[in-house]
Short mmCIF file of C-alpha atoms in Angstrom, two decimals:
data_model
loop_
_atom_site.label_atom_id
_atom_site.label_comp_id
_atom_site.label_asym_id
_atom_site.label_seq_id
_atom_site.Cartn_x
_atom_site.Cartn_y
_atom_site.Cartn_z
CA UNK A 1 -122.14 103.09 -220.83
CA UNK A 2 -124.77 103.92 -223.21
CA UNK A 3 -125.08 101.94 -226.41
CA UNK A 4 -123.96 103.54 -229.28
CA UNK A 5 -126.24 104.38 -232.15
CA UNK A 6 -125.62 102.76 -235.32
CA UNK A 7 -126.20 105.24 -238.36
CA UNK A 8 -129.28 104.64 -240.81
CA UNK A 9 -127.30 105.78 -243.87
CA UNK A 10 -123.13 105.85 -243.23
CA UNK A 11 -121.69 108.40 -245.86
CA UNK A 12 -117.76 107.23 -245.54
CA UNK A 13 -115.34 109.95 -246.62
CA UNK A 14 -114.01 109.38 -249.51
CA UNK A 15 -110.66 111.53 -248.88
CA UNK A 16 -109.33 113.54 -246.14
CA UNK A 17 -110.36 116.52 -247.73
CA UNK A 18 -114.27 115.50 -247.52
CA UNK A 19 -113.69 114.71 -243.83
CA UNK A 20 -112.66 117.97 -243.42
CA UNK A 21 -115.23 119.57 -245.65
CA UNK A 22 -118.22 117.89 -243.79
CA UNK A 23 -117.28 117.93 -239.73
CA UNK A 24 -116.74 122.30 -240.80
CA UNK A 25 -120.42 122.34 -242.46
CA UNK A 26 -121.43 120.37 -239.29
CA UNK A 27 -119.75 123.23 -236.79
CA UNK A 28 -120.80 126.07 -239.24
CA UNK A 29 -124.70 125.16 -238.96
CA UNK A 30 -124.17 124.30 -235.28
CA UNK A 31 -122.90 128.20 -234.73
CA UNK A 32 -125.42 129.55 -237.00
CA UNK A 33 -128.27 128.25 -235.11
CA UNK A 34 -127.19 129.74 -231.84
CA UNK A 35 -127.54 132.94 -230.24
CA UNK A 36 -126.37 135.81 -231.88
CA UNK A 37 -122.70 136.89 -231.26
CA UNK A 38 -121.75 133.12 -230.65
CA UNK A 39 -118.88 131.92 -231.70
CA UNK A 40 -116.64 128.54 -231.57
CA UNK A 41 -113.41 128.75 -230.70
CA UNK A 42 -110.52 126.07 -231.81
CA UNK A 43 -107.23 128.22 -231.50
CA UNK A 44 -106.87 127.26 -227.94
CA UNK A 45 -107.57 123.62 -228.35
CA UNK A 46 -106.00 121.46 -230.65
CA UNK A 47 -108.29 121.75 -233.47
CA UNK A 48 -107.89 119.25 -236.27
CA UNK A 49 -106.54 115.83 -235.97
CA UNK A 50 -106.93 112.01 -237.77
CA UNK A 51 -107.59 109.40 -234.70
CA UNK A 52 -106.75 105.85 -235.00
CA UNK A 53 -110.71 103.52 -235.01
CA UNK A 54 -108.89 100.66 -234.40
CA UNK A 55 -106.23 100.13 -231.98
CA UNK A 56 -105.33 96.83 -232.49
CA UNK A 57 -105.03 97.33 -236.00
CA UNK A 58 -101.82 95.03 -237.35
CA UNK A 59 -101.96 95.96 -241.40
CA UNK A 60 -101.44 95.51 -244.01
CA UNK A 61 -101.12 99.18 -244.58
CA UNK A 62 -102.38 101.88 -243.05
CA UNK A 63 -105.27 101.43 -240.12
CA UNK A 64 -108.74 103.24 -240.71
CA UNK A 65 -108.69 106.50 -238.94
CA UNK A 66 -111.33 109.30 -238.25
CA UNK A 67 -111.08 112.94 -238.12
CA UNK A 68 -112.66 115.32 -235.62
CA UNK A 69 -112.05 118.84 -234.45
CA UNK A 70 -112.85 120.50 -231.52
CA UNK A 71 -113.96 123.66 -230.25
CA UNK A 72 -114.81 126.01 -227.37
CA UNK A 73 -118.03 127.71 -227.76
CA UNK A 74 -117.65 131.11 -227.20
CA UNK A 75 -121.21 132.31 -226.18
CA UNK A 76 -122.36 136.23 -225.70
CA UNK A 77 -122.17 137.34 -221.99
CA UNK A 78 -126.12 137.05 -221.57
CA UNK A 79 -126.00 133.13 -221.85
CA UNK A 80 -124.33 131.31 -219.64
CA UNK A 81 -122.15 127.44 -220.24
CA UNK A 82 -125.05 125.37 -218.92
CA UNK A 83 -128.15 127.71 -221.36
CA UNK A 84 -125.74 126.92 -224.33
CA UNK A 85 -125.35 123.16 -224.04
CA UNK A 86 -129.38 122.99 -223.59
CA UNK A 87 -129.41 124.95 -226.60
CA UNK A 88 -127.43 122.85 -228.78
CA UNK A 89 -128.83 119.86 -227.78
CA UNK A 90 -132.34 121.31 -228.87
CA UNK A 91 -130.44 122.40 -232.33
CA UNK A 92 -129.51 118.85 -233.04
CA UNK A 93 -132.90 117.21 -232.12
CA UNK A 94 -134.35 119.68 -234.33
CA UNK A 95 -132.31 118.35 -237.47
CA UNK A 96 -133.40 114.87 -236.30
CA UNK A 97 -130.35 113.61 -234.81
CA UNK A 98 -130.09 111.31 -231.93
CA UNK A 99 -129.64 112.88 -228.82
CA UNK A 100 -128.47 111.48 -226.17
CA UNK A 101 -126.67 112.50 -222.72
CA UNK A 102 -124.06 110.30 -221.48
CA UNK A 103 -123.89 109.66 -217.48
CA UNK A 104 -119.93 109.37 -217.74
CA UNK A 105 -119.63 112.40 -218.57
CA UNK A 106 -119.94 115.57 -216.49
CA UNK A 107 -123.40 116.90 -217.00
CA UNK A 108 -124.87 118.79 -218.74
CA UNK A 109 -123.59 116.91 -221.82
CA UNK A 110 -125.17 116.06 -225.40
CA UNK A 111 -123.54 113.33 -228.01
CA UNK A 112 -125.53 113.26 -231.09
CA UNK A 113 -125.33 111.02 -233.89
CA UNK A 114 -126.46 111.63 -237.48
CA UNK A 115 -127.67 109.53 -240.08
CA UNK A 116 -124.64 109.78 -242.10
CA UNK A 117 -122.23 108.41 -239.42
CA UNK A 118 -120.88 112.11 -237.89
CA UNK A 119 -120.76 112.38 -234.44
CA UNK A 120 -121.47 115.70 -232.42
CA UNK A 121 -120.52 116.26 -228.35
CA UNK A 122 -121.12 118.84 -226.51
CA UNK A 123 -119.55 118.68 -222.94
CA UNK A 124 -120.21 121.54 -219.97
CA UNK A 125 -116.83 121.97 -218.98
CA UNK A 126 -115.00 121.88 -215.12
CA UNK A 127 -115.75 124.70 -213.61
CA UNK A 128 -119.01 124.80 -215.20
CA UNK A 129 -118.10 128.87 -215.82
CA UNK A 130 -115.78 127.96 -218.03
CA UNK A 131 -117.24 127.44 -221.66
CA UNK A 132 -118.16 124.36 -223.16
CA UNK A 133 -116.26 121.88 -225.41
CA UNK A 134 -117.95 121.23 -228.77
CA UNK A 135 -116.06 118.40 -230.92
CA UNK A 136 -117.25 117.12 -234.03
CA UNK A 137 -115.83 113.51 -235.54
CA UNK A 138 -116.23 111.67 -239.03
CA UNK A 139 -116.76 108.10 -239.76
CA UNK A 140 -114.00 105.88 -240.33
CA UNK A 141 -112.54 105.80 -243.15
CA UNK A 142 -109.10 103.79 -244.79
CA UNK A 143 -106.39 105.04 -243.72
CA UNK A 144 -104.59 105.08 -246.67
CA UNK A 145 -106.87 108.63 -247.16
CA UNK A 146 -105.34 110.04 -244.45
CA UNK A 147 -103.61 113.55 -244.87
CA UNK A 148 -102.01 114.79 -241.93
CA UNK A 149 -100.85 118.05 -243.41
CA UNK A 150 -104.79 118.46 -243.45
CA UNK A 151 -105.95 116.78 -241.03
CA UNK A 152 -103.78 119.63 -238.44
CA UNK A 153 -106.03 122.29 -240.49
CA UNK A 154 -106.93 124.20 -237.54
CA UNK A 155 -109.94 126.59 -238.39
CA UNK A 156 -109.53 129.08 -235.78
CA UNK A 157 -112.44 130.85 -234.67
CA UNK A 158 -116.08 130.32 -236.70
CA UNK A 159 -118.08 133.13 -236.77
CA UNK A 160 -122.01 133.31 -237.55
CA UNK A 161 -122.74 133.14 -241.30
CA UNK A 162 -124.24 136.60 -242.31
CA UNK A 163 -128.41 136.29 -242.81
CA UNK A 164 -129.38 135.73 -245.46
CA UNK A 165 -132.41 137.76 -246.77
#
């Protein structure tokens, strides 16, 4: 497996809510900066959810946890699976994230990491026709911010912010 790499500036959420707030802006600029009449999809995956960052975790308290949500991307009938996980990898590495394509993974796939400690994938998925999983995850934070209730906020379809002029 590929070594991870370790973010230049971790931003750790300081509550749930900011978790939230931050892997959305993440998918929102993702969608923005794709072809027109894409879309991402996460009301037939499971959306929002906290994951445990340490397994072995024995307390006191609550163990840290991380939130991601996930997405099918939901591309215009012109641009097929394999085009669209290209193109997001060229979004990312335009932004300055690190790029990289992981060989356990069927291909073509693109985990990025950002400065601030979020983590983007992008994963063709089997059949290939079918369209591609894009999941975005938060740092770690305590666990003692974790919200549940909030954390199960499933945001349904994104659309394409209108231009701006």
């Amino acid at each position: 497996m590929e070594p991870t790499p370790t973010a230049k500036s971790p931003k750790i959420p300081g509550s749930q809510q900011e978790a939230l707030d931050t892997v959305l802006k993440y998918l929102q600029r993702t969608v923005d900066a794709l072809p027109k009449g894409t879309a991402l999809d996460s009301s037939d995956a499971q959306g929002g959810s906290n994951l445990s960052c340490d397994d072995d975790f024995a307390g006191p308290g609550p163990g840290p946890t991380q939130y991601d949500v996930t997405t099918h991307v939901a591309t215009p009938t012109n641009v097929s699976p394999t085009e669209i996980v290209a193109n997001i990898g060229d979004v990312w590495r335009s932004w300055g994230l690190k790029v990289i394509e992981r060989n356990e993974f069927d291909k073509p796939n693109w985990f990025a990491y950002a400065d601030d400690g979020y983590r983007l994938q992008i994963e063709i998925a089997h059949p290939a026709t079918y369209p591609p999983t894009l999941t975005v995850i938060s740092p770690c934070f305590p666990g003692d911010l974790r919200d549940d209730d909030l954390a199960r906020h499933n945001p349904g379809v994104i659309t394409q912010s209108a231009p701006t002029n």
